[in-house]
Amino acid sequence: MQDLNPAPGGRAAELRDRLAAVRHRIAAASADAARPEPALIVVTKYFPASDVRILSGLGILDVGENRDQEAAPKAEETSDCRLHWHFIGQLQTNKAKSVVRYADAVHSVDRVSLVNALAKGWAAENEHREQRGEHPRDPLSCFVQVNLDEAAADARGGASPGLIEELAVRIAGAPGLALAGVMAVAPLGADPLTSFRRLGDLAAAVRAVDVRATGMSAGMSADLEAAIAAGATHLRIGSDVLGPRPPLR
Ligand SMILES: *Cc1c(COP(=O)(O)O)cnc(C)c1O
């Protein structure tokens, strides 16, 4: 059991207080926008599995990671915690097989080759499970990542807006994959509200492919209020919960 009444000055107390402040901002922004509160995904990249464990004890259900080589062992170390793992980083096709073992959702689907690799990986994983007499995996939730900053092509990943409908169709038709919606990172230097409203328009095109694809993954520590105002359903918050990121190990 996690200590839910942690000693002052400890890491658990720090995370509890930071999380409370972020939750307060989310509640206030949702009330201001008269929108339902989005799901909170705490991005634990660069932070140890011990922090993931504390967050689980504080009631967090969703965590996000952006590198498979870091996420895979962390998910393994905390496999006794009830968590959903969200993969949010640029993903090489040769890592898809590993990611489907622990991830419930991939927010960074930005090309057809990755759709195919994820579907293939999901099928292989389920075959293994069947052989071991285990439950099959739920379908993998896939968000189409949109590049809202075409001037800086590829800088932060994502498909150009003209390609997202095709990607949505491919995901919706792939066995084992479930089309979840759209995802974007606000371009540097642009007004996040304008960017996220544009994402909201693009979300409608994806919803037209599958009415269940109502997700809009948008909003990080610095711009969560703008994302909520524009209709985000999933926030990806790292540093405001965990603190400044330590240097890459
Ligand atoms: C790191 C990261 C986040 C979290 O960013 P913070 O500014 O630390 O809240 C969200 N989304 C993606 C894609 C990231 O890589």
Short mmCIF file of C-alpha atoms and ligand atoms in Angstrom, two decimals:
data_model
loop_
_atom_site.label_atom_id
_atom_site.label_comp_id
_atom_site.label_asym_id
_atom_site.label_seq_id
_atom_site.Cartn_x
_atom_site.Cartn_y
_atom_site.Cartn_z
CA MET A 1 0.00 0.00 0.00
CA GLN A 2 1.12 3.51 -0.75
CA ASP A 3 1.41 5.96 2.11
CA LEU A 4 -1.43 8.39 1.39
CA ASN A 5 -0.54 10.63 4.29
CA PRO A 6 3.12 11.08 3.49
CA ALA A 7 5.70 12.81 5.61
CA PRO A 8 6.21 16.50 4.83
CA GLY A 9 9.28 17.13 2.71
CA GLY A 10 9.23 13.69 1.09
CA ARG A 11 8.71 12.90 -2.57
CA ALA A 12 5.19 11.55 -1.96
CA ALA A 13 4.19 14.81 -0.28
CA GLU A 14 5.68 16.83 -3.12
CA LEU A 15 3.82 14.84 -5.76
CA ARG A 16 0.59 14.99 -3.78
CA ASP A 17 0.80 18.79 -3.51
CA ARG A 18 1.77 19.33 -7.14
CA LEU A 19 -0.99 17.02 -8.27
CA ALA A 20 -3.54 18.86 -6.14
CA ALA A 21 -2.50 22.17 -7.74
CA VAL A 22 -2.83 20.74 -11.26
CA ARG A 23 -6.20 19.20 -10.44
CA HIS A 24 -7.33 22.56 -9.13
CA ARG A 25 -6.31 24.25 -12.40
CA ILE A 26 -8.14 21.59 -14.41
CA ALA A 27 -11.31 22.00 -12.35
CA ALA A 28 -11.20 25.80 -12.64
CA ALA A 29 -10.55 25.77 -16.40
CA SER A 30 -13.30 23.21 -16.99
CA ALA A 31 -15.77 25.29 -14.98
CA ASP A 32 -14.76 28.46 -16.88
CA ALA A 33 -15.23 26.72 -20.22
CA ALA A 34 -18.40 24.92 -19.09
CA ARG A 35 -16.85 21.67 -20.30
CA PRO A 36 -16.47 18.26 -18.64
CA GLU A 37 -13.08 17.67 -17.02
CA PRO A 38 -10.68 15.87 -19.36
CA ALA A 39 -8.84 12.71 -18.36
CA LEU A 40 -5.48 13.48 -16.76
CA ILE A 41 -2.51 11.55 -18.13
CA VAL A 42 0.57 12.16 -16.00
CA VAL A 43 3.67 12.10 -18.19
CA THR A 44 6.34 10.32 -16.15
CA LYS A 45 9.16 10.38 -18.73
CA TYR A 46 12.65 10.75 -17.22
CA PHE A 47 11.25 10.00 -13.74
CA PRO A 48 11.72 6.67 -11.94
CA ALA A 49 9.24 3.84 -11.49
CA SER A 50 9.08 4.78 -7.81
CA ASP A 51 7.33 8.02 -8.81
CA VAL A 52 4.86 6.06 -10.96
CA ARG A 53 4.11 3.92 -7.92
CA ILE A 54 3.50 7.00 -5.73
CA LEU A 55 1.21 8.50 -8.38
CA SER A 56 -0.76 5.27 -8.56
CA GLY A 57 -1.22 5.45 -4.80
CA LEU A 58 -2.48 9.03 -5.21
CA GLY A 59 -5.25 7.80 -7.49
CA ILE A 60 -3.65 8.35 -10.90
CA LEU A 61 -4.92 5.82 -13.44
CA ASP A 62 -3.20 7.02 -16.61
CA VAL A 63 0.50 7.59 -17.23
CA GLY A 64 2.32 8.70 -20.36
CA GLU A 65 5.78 7.92 -21.72
CA ASN A 66 7.57 8.94 -24.91
CA ARG A 67 10.41 6.42 -25.28
CA ASP A 68 9.93 2.67 -25.44
CA GLN A 69 13.33 1.84 -23.93
CA GLU A 70 12.33 3.78 -20.82
CA ALA A 71 8.63 2.92 -20.72
CA ALA A 72 8.91 -0.86 -21.13
CA PRO A 73 10.96 -1.53 -17.96
CA LYS A 74 8.95 1.03 -15.98
CA ALA A 75 5.66 -0.64 -16.93
CA GLU A 76 7.18 -3.99 -15.96
CA GLU A 77 8.37 -2.70 -12.57
CA THR A 78 4.92 -1.34 -11.75
CA SER A 79 2.84 -4.13 -13.29
CA ASP A 80 1.13 -4.67 -9.93
CA CYS A 81 -0.33 -1.11 -10.09
CA ARG A 82 -3.61 -0.61 -11.90
CA LEU A 83 -2.50 1.79 -14.62
CA HIS A 84 -3.18 2.56 -18.25
CA TRP A 85 -0.03 3.34 -20.23
CA HIS A 86 -0.19 5.95 -22.99
CA PHE A 87 2.60 6.13 -25.53
CA ILE A 88 2.93 9.78 -26.57
CA GLY A 89 6.28 10.06 -28.37
CA GLN A 90 7.51 9.64 -31.89
CA LEU A 91 7.50 5.92 -32.53
CA GLN A 92 9.71 3.91 -34.87
CA THR A 93 7.94 1.01 -36.55
CA ASN A 94 10.48 -1.46 -35.15
CA LYS A 95 9.41 -0.47 -31.61
CA ALA A 96 5.71 -1.05 -32.22
CA LYS A 97 5.98 -4.70 -31.21
CA SER A 98 7.37 -3.77 -27.81
CA VAL A 99 4.94 -0.90 -27.21
CA VAL A 100 1.81 -3.00 -27.74
CA ARG A 101 2.89 -5.27 -24.86
CA TYR A 102 2.23 -2.61 -22.23
CA ALA A 103 0.48 0.34 -23.89
CA ASP A 104 -3.28 0.76 -23.88
CA ALA A 105 -3.11 3.80 -26.15
CA VAL A 106 -0.75 5.35 -28.67
CA HIS A 107 -1.22 9.09 -29.16
CA SER A 108 1.39 9.55 -31.86
CA VAL A 109 0.11 7.63 -34.87
CA ASP A 110 1.26 9.75 -37.80
CA ARG A 111 1.84 7.46 -40.77
CA VAL A 112 0.38 4.39 -42.44
CA SER A 113 3.50 2.26 -41.89
CA LEU A 114 3.05 2.74 -38.14
CA VAL A 115 -0.63 1.74 -38.31
CA ASN A 116 0.43 -1.49 -40.00
CA ALA A 117 3.24 -2.16 -37.53
CA LEU A 118 0.95 -1.61 -34.53
CA ALA A 119 -1.74 -3.91 -35.96
CA LYS A 120 0.86 -6.58 -36.65
CA GLY A 121 2.37 -6.23 -33.19
CA TRP A 122 -1.04 -6.41 -31.54
CA ALA A 123 -1.91 -9.60 -33.43
CA ALA A 124 1.43 -11.21 -32.49
CA GLU A 125 1.01 -10.26 -28.85
CA ASN A 126 -2.45 -11.79 -28.74
CA GLU A 127 -1.23 -14.96 -30.33
CA HIS A 128 1.38 -15.28 -27.56
CA ARG A 129 -1.26 -14.65 -24.95
CA GLU A 130 -3.55 -17.25 -26.42
CA GLN A 131 -0.73 -19.81 -26.37
CA ARG A 132 -0.16 -19.07 -22.69
CA GLY A 133 -3.89 -19.28 -21.94
CA GLU A 134 -4.08 -15.58 -21.04
CA HIS A 135 -6.83 -13.05 -21.73
CA PRO A 136 -6.57 -11.28 -25.08
CA ARG A 137 -5.65 -7.59 -25.02
CA ASP A 138 -8.26 -4.93 -25.49
CA PRO A 139 -8.00 -3.11 -28.80
CA LEU A 140 -5.21 -0.51 -28.84
CA SER A 141 -6.59 3.04 -28.76
CA CYS A 142 -4.93 5.09 -31.48
CA PHE A 143 -4.93 8.87 -31.77
CA VAL A 144 -3.94 10.46 -35.08
CA GLN A 145 -1.19 12.96 -34.29
CA VAL A 146 -1.57 16.16 -36.29
CA ASN A 147 1.30 18.49 -37.10
CA LEU A 148 -0.16 21.97 -36.54
CA ASP A 149 3.12 23.64 -37.49
CA GLU A 150 3.73 22.72 -41.09
CA ALA A 151 6.41 25.36 -41.45
CA ALA A 152 8.51 23.34 -39.02
CA ALA A 153 7.79 20.06 -40.81
CA ASP A 154 8.36 17.04 -38.58
CA ALA A 155 9.95 18.99 -35.74
CA ARG A 156 7.52 17.59 -33.17
CA GLY A 157 5.99 14.78 -35.21
CA GLY A 158 2.52 14.43 -36.61
CA ALA A 159 0.83 14.05 -39.96
CA SER A 160 -0.01 17.10 -42.01
CA PRO A 161 -3.71 17.98 -41.70
CA GLY A 162 -4.42 16.86 -45.27
CA LEU A 163 -3.41 13.29 -44.42
CA ILE A 164 -5.27 12.70 -41.18
CA GLU A 165 -8.52 11.45 -42.69
CA GLU A 166 -6.70 8.74 -44.63
CA LEU A 167 -4.87 7.73 -41.46
CA ALA A 168 -8.13 7.62 -39.52
CA VAL A 169 -9.64 5.31 -42.15
CA ARG A 170 -6.61 3.01 -41.97
CA ILE A 171 -6.76 2.80 -38.17
CA ALA A 172 -10.52 2.20 -38.15
CA GLY A 173 -10.02 -0.65 -40.62
CA ALA A 174 -7.09 -2.29 -38.84
CA PRO A 175 -7.85 -5.36 -36.71
CA GLY A 176 -6.93 -4.79 -33.07
CA LEU A 177 -6.78 -1.00 -33.36
CA ALA A 178 -9.50 1.39 -32.20
CA LEU A 179 -9.64 4.90 -33.59
CA ALA A 180 -9.66 7.19 -30.55
CA GLY A 181 -9.41 10.71 -32.02
CA VAL A 182 -6.71 13.30 -32.61
CA MET A 183 -3.63 14.51 -30.77
CA ALA A 184 -1.37 17.54 -31.17
CA VAL A 185 1.33 19.54 -29.47
CA ALA A 186 0.82 23.31 -29.73
CA PRO A 187 3.46 24.81 -32.02
CA LEU A 188 6.13 26.85 -30.26
CA GLY A 189 5.49 30.55 -30.41
CA ALA A 190 1.89 30.28 -31.61
CA ASP A 191 -1.21 31.11 -29.56
CA PRO A 192 -2.22 27.71 -28.08
CA LEU A 193 -5.95 28.52 -28.09
CA THR A 194 -5.89 29.21 -31.84
CA SER A 195 -3.90 26.02 -32.43
CA PHE A 196 -6.16 23.85 -30.30
CA ARG A 197 -9.33 25.27 -31.91
CA ARG A 198 -7.89 24.24 -35.26
CA LEU A 199 -7.29 20.78 -33.80
CA GLY A 200 -10.95 20.75 -32.70
CA ASP A 201 -12.01 21.32 -36.31
CA LEU A 202 -9.77 18.48 -37.49
CA ALA A 203 -11.19 16.24 -34.77
CA ALA A 204 -14.57 16.53 -36.46
CA ALA A 205 -13.15 15.06 -39.68
CA VAL A 206 -11.82 12.07 -37.73
CA ARG A 207 -15.13 11.63 -35.91
CA ALA A 208 -16.80 11.45 -39.30
CA VAL A 209 -14.79 8.25 -39.92
CA ASP A 210 -15.95 6.65 -36.64
CA VAL A 211 -18.48 8.30 -34.32
CA ARG A 212 -16.76 6.68 -31.33
CA ALA A 213 -13.53 8.58 -32.06
CA THR A 214 -14.38 11.48 -29.77
CA GLY A 215 -10.91 11.93 -28.25
CA MET A 216 -8.86 15.09 -28.41
CA SER A 217 -5.47 14.70 -26.72
CA ALA A 218 -4.17 18.22 -26.18
CA GLY A 219 -2.72 20.32 -23.40
CA MET A 220 0.56 20.13 -21.51
CA SER A 221 1.68 21.89 -18.32
CA ALA A 222 1.94 25.32 -19.93
CA ASP A 223 -1.24 25.29 -22.01
CA LEU A 224 -3.79 23.05 -20.32
CA GLU A 225 -6.29 25.90 -19.89
CA ALA A 226 -6.30 26.66 -23.63
CA ALA A 227 -6.68 22.97 -24.43
CA ILE A 228 -9.67 22.63 -22.10
CA ALA A 229 -11.28 25.74 -23.61
CA ALA A 230 -10.93 24.16 -27.06
CA GLY A 231 -12.49 20.86 -25.97
CA ALA A 232 -9.60 18.57 -24.99
CA THR A 233 -10.67 15.18 -23.62
CA HIS A 234 -7.16 14.03 -22.56
CA LEU A 235 -4.45 16.22 -21.00
CA ARG A 236 -0.79 15.14 -21.00
CA ILE A 237 0.83 16.79 -17.99
CA GLY A 238 4.45 16.16 -17.00
CA SER A 239 6.55 18.83 -15.32
CA ASP A 240 3.78 20.55 -13.34
CA VAL A 241 3.10 17.26 -11.53
CA LEU A 242 6.60 15.79 -11.34
CA GLY A 243 8.75 18.90 -11.21
CA PRO A 244 11.51 20.00 -13.57
CA ARG A 245 12.79 17.10 -15.65
CA PRO A 246 16.12 15.63 -14.57
CA PRO A 247 18.75 15.29 -17.32
CA LEU A 248 18.30 12.22 -19.55
CA ARG A 249 19.82 9.16 -17.96
C1 LIG B 1 6.74 15.68 -22.40
C2 LIG B 1 5.46 15.72 -23.12
C3 LIG B 1 4.30 16.21 -22.50
C4 LIG B 1 4.29 16.80 -21.09
O1 LIG B 1 4.88 18.08 -21.14
P1 LIG B 1 4.98 19.01 -19.84
O2 LIG B 1 5.29 20.33 -20.41
O3 LIG B 1 6.09 18.45 -19.03
O4 LIG B 1 3.68 18.97 -19.14
C5 LIG B 1 3.12 16.16 -23.22
N1 LIG B 1 3.07 15.68 -24.48
C6 LIG B 1 4.15 15.21 -25.11
C7 LIG B 1 4.03 14.70 -26.51
C8 LIG B 1 5.39 15.21 -24.45
O5 LIG B 1 6.47 14.75 -25.09
#
